[in-house]
Amino acid sequence: QVQLVESGGGLVQAGGSLRLSCAASGIIFSLRTMGWYRQAPGKQRELVAQITSGGSTNYADSVEGRFTISRDNTKNTVYLQMNSLKPEDTGVYYCNLPYHISSWGQGTQVTVTS
């Protein structure tokens, strides 16, 4: 059974940084593409960044150049470094497997104040 546990969210001022972590279990982590999703208030959940098993990355236009996704296969963990945060980055952040969507974790709340 896949389990995804997100952490690292918080309250930050615009321009600040946060680093999110997602610990995965129940999968062969090193073989899977992993992604970070964001659900802003009143909006649908969207994929903001993904990283393949080989380390290739893709980003939504809204976060390109500000967010960096990375992974540590020895820890079964995927990270999202978020810099130059904006109020519109506010939302609940989740990780999941873009090509094998599994049960969603509880997410981690990110709130960016202006």
Backbone as CSV, one residue per row, in Angstrom:
resi,resn,N_x,N_y,N_z,CA_x,CA_y,CA_z,C_x,C_y,C_z
1,GLN,0.848,-1.182,0.000,0.000,0.000,0.000,0.889,1.240,0.000
2,VAL,0.598,2.139,-0.943,1.389,3.352,-1.050,1.023,4.309,0.068
3,GLN,2.051,4.871,0.683,1.838,5.901,1.689,2.733,7.086,1.368
4,LEU,2.140,8.269,1.370,2.855,9.501,1.060,2.645,10.469,2.221
5,VAL,3.746,10.949,2.784,3.666,11.831,3.946,4.432,13.110,3.642
6,GLU,3.691,14.205,3.542,4.273,15.500,3.228,4.553,16.291,4.501
7,SER,5.585,17.126,4.434,5.925,17.979,5.569,6.695,19.190,5.069
8,GLY,6.848,20.167,5.951,7.692,21.316,5.653,6.966,22.607,5.339
9,GLY,5.654,22.562,5.280,4.907,23.772,4.989,4.958,24.760,6.141
10,GLY,4.365,25.928,5.914,4.338,26.933,6.958,3.848,28.261,6.445
11,LEU,4.023,29.262,7.300,3.622,30.626,6.983,4.883,31.427,6.673
12,VAL,4.888,32.088,5.537,6.083,32.822,5.130,5.667,34.095,4.408
13,GLN,6.503,35.102,4.494,6.238,36.349,3.775,6.629,36.207,2.308
14,ALA,6.005,37.011,1.484,6.358,37.022,0.070,7.861,37.268,-0.086
15,GLY,8.451,36.522,-1.002,9.884,36.600,-1.215,10.671,35.580,-0.420
16,GLY,10.019,34.938,0.514,10.686,33.955,1.345,10.799,32.593,0.681
17,SER,11.314,31.635,1.455,11.560,30.288,0.945,11.040,29.235,1.910
18,LEU,10.714,28.095,1.351,10.354,26.918,2.127,10.869,25.694,1.387
19,ARG,11.113,24.646,2.128,11.494,23.368,1.533,10.527,22.306,2.015
20,LEU,9.828,21.712,1.083,8.883,20.651,1.388,9.541,19.294,1.196
21,SER,9.090,18.333,1.982,9.562,16.953,1.863,8.371,16.021,1.749
22,CYS,8.575,14.933,1.043,7.551,13.898,0.934,8.240,12.552,1.046
23,ALA,7.893,11.828,2.090,8.423,10.487,2.294,7.437,9.473,1.735
24,ALA,7.937,8.590,0.885,7.081,7.603,0.237,7.430,6.202,0.713
25,SER,6.415,5.377,0.830,6.621,3.969,1.160,5.622,3.135,0.372
26,GLY,5.919,1.842,0.266,5.019,0.951,-0.454,5.232,0.929,-1.950
27,ILE,6.297,1.593,-2.423,6.612,1.593,-3.851,8.110,1.387,-4.032
28,ILE,8.482,1.006,-5.236,9.905,0.996,-5.576,10.229,2.418,-6.004
29,PHE,10.569,3.224,-5.043,10.650,4.673,-5.212,11.569,5.052,-6.366
30,SER,12.712,4.414,-6.447,13.719,4.820,-7.427,13.243,4.657,-8.869
31,LEU,12.211,3.864,-9.090,11.737,3.604,-10.444,10.583,4.518,-10.865
32,ARG,10.109,5.332,-9.950,8.889,6.091,-10.192,9.133,7.574,-10.422
33,THR,8.373,8.128,-11.377,8.285,9.578,-11.493,7.466,10.091,-10.320
34,MET,7.970,11.142,-9.686,7.283,11.744,-8.547,6.905,13.183,-8.885
35,GLY,5.812,13.629,-8.294,5.368,14.986,-8.575,4.868,15.696,-7.337
36,TRP,4.946,17.010,-7.399,4.347,17.861,-6.374,3.129,18.564,-6.981
37,TYR,2.045,18.540,-6.219,0.795,19.159,-6.631,0.440,20.269,-5.649
38,ARG,-0.353,21.200,-6.128,-0.808,22.293,-5.295,-2.310,22.458,-5.475
39,GLN,-2.984,22.649,-4.364,-4.410,22.973,-4.414,-4.624,24.295,-3.703
40,ALA,-4.842,25.326,-4.489,-5.107,26.648,-3.938,-6.568,26.724,-3.501
41,PRO,-6.871,27.631,-2.596,-8.254,27.771,-2.119,-9.214,27.986,-3.283
42,GLY,-10.251,27.148,-3.342,-11.275,27.290,-4.367,-10.868,26.847,-5.751
43,LYS,-9.702,26.229,-5.874,-9.224,25.809,-7.190,-8.954,24.316,-7.220
44,GLN,-8.822,23.796,-8.429,-8.504,22.375,-8.576,-7.029,22.123,-8.274
45,ARG,-6.739,20.929,-7.890,-5.372,20.523,-7.653,-4.611,20.519,-8.981
46,GLU,-3.406,21.052,-8.968,-2.611,21.107,-10.181,-1.204,20.586,-9.921
47,LEU,-0.624,20.005,-10.962,0.749,19.521,-10.880,1.687,20.701,-11.101
48,VAL,2.592,20.934,-10.164,3.502,22.074,-10.307,4.932,21.652,-10.647
49,ALA,5.300,20.424,-10.321,6.661,19.982,-10.627,6.701,18.465,-10.620
50,GLN,7.533,17.901,-11.478,7.712,16.462,-11.456,9.154,16.118,-11.782
51,ILE,9.570,14.940,-11.296,10.929,14.477,-11.522,10.865,12.998,-11.870
52,THR,11.542,12.633,-12.944,11.533,11.243,-13.377,12.519,10.419,-12.562
53,SER,12.501,9.125,-12.787,13.438,8.247,-12.101,14.876,8.600,-12.477
54,GLY,15.065,9.153,-13.655,16.399,9.517,-14.107,16.821,10.911,-13.718
55,GLY,15.914,11.636,-13.061,16.258,12.974,-12.584,15.839,14.117,-13.486
56,SER,15.169,13.830,-14.593,14.672,14.909,-15.448,13.496,15.597,-14.768
57,THR,13.436,16.910,-14.924,12.416,17.680,-14.221,11.563,18.503,-15.192
58,ASN,10.348,18.763,-14.754,9.439,19.647,-15.480,8.669,20.476,-14.474
59,TYR,8.354,21.710,-14.869,7.677,22.628,-13.974,6.519,23.322,-14.664
60,ALA,5.515,23.652,-13.879,4.456,24.511,-14.383,5.039,25.899,-14.634
61,ASP,4.481,26.588,-15.606,4.993,27.918,-15.946,4.983,28.849,-14.734
62,SER,3.999,28.672,-13.876,3.831,29.582,-12.744,4.941,29.471,-11.706
63,VAL,5.679,28.368,-11.725,6.738,28.167,-10.712,8.117,28.025,-11.331
64,GLU,8.184,27.956,-12.652,9.463,27.798,-13.339,10.441,28.881,-12.901
65,GLY,11.654,28.449,-12.555,12.681,29.398,-12.138,12.662,29.742,-10.660
66,ARG,11.610,29.358,-9.967,11.507,29.657,-8.529,11.508,28.394,-7.681
67,PHE,10.939,27.334,-8.205,10.842,26.060,-7.489,11.827,25.056,-8.082
68,THR,12.352,24.195,-7.211,13.239,23.119,-7.661,12.821,21.817,-7.003
69,ILE,12.547,20.826,-7.823,12.210,19.509,-7.310,13.453,18.633,-7.345
70,SER,13.608,17.818,-6.321,14.748,16.901,-6.273,14.319,15.641,-5.542
71,ARG,15.166,14.642,-5.571,14.820,13.387,-4.912,16.066,12.763,-4.311
72,ASP,15.837,11.973,-3.267,16.901,11.199,-2.635,16.395,9.762,-2.581
73,ASN,16.878,8.947,-3.499,16.388,7.574,-3.583,16.828,6.723,-2.389
74,THR,17.866,7.151,-1.698,18.298,6.390,-0.518,17.347,6.606,0.655
75,LYS,16.580,7.698,0.581,15.632,8.009,1.658,14.180,7.911,1.209
76,ASN,13.970,7.494,-0.029,12.604,7.430,-0.587,11.860,8.746,-0.378
77,THR,12.545,9.832,-0.639,11.996,11.154,-0.360,12.161,12.070,-1.566
78,VAL,11.119,12.849,-1.818,11.171,13.878,-2.856,11.002,15.227,-2.173
79,TYR,11.715,16.217,-2.681,11.738,17.539,-2.079,11.221,18.585,-3.071
80,LEU,10.746,19.688,-2.516,10.410,20.840,-3.337,10.967,22.084,-2.645
81,GLN,12.016,22.628,-3.226,12.582,23.877,-2.726,11.831,25.022,-3.395
82,MET,11.234,25.863,-2.581,10.421,26.962,-3.103,11.054,28.284,-2.691
83,ASN,11.477,29.039,-3.663,12.089,30.340,-3.429,11.228,31.442,-4.036
84,SER,11.504,32.667,-3.621,10.771,33.827,-4.150,9.269,33.593,-4.115
85,LEU,8.800,33.146,-2.986,7.392,32.789,-2.870,6.493,33.999,-3.045
86,LYS,5.328,33.731,-3.630,4.329,34.757,-3.894,3.024,34.382,-3.194
87,PRO,2.174,35.353,-2.904,0.892,35.014,-2.280,0.089,33.986,-3.084
88,GLU,0.222,34.006,-4.393,-0.522,33.040,-5.211,0.029,31.618,-5.115
89,ASP,1.146,31.438,-4.412,1.650,30.090,-4.149,0.952,29.440,-2.952
90,THR,0.122,30.196,-2.285,-0.606,29.678,-1.135,-1.476,28.493,-1.529
91,GLY,-1.460,27.467,-0.689,-2.286,26.303,-0.937,-1.796,25.105,-0.146
92,VAL,-2.461,23.995,-0.341,-2.022,22.744,0.247,-1.210,22.001,-0.813
93,TYR,-0.034,21.576,-0.421,0.876,20.893,-1.336,0.889,19.400,-1.029
94,TYR,0.789,18.633,-2.094,0.769,17.177,-2.001,1.822,16.593,-2.941
95,CYS,2.300,15.416,-2.610,3.091,14.681,-3.585,2.294,13.460,-4.030
96,ASN,2.623,12.968,-5.192,2.000,11.756,-5.717,2.790,11.291,-6.919
97,LEU,2.326,10.235,-7.533,2.993,9.636,-8.672,2.182,9.988,-9.921
98,PRO,2.642,10.927,-10.729,1.832,11.417,-11.851,1.319,10.332,-12.791
99,TYR,2.059,9.231,-12.940,1.636,8.195,-13.884,1.018,6.991,-13.184
100,HIS,0.969,7.060,-11.855,0.369,5.970,-11.073,-0.266,6.581,-9.838
101,ILE,-1.257,7.458,-10.081,-1.838,8.207,-8.961,-2.299,7.258,-7.867
102,SER,-1.865,7.558,-6.665,-2.159,6.732,-5.497,-2.948,7.559,-4.488
103,SER,-3.253,6.935,-3.374,-4.015,7.632,-2.342,-3.263,8.887,-1.915
104,TRP,-3.980,9.970,-1.782,-3.377,11.233,-1.416,-3.063,11.274,0.079
105,GLY,-1.930,11.883,0.395,-1.594,12.098,1.788,-2.382,13.276,2.345
106,GLN,-1.977,13.716,3.516,-2.704,14.820,4.162,-2.279,16.175,3.611
107,GLY,-1.176,16.198,2.893,-0.682,17.454,2.352,-0.023,18.305,3.423
108,THR,0.578,19.390,2.965,1.195,20.344,3.878,0.805,21.752,3.432
109,GLN,0.357,22.541,4.379,-0.175,23.871,4.068,0.967,24.879,3.904
110,VAL,0.899,25.626,2.822,1.827,26.728,2.581,0.995,28.001,2.474
111,THR,1.331,28.973,3.309,0.636,30.252,3.282,1.664,31.364,3.088
112,VAL,1.480,32.135,2.039,2.412,33.220,1.723,1.669,34.538,1.869
113,THR,2.174,35.377,2.757,1.526,36.665,3.007,2.232,37.775,2.245
114,SER,1.484,38.770,1.882,2.064,39.887,1.118,2.618,40.948,2.042
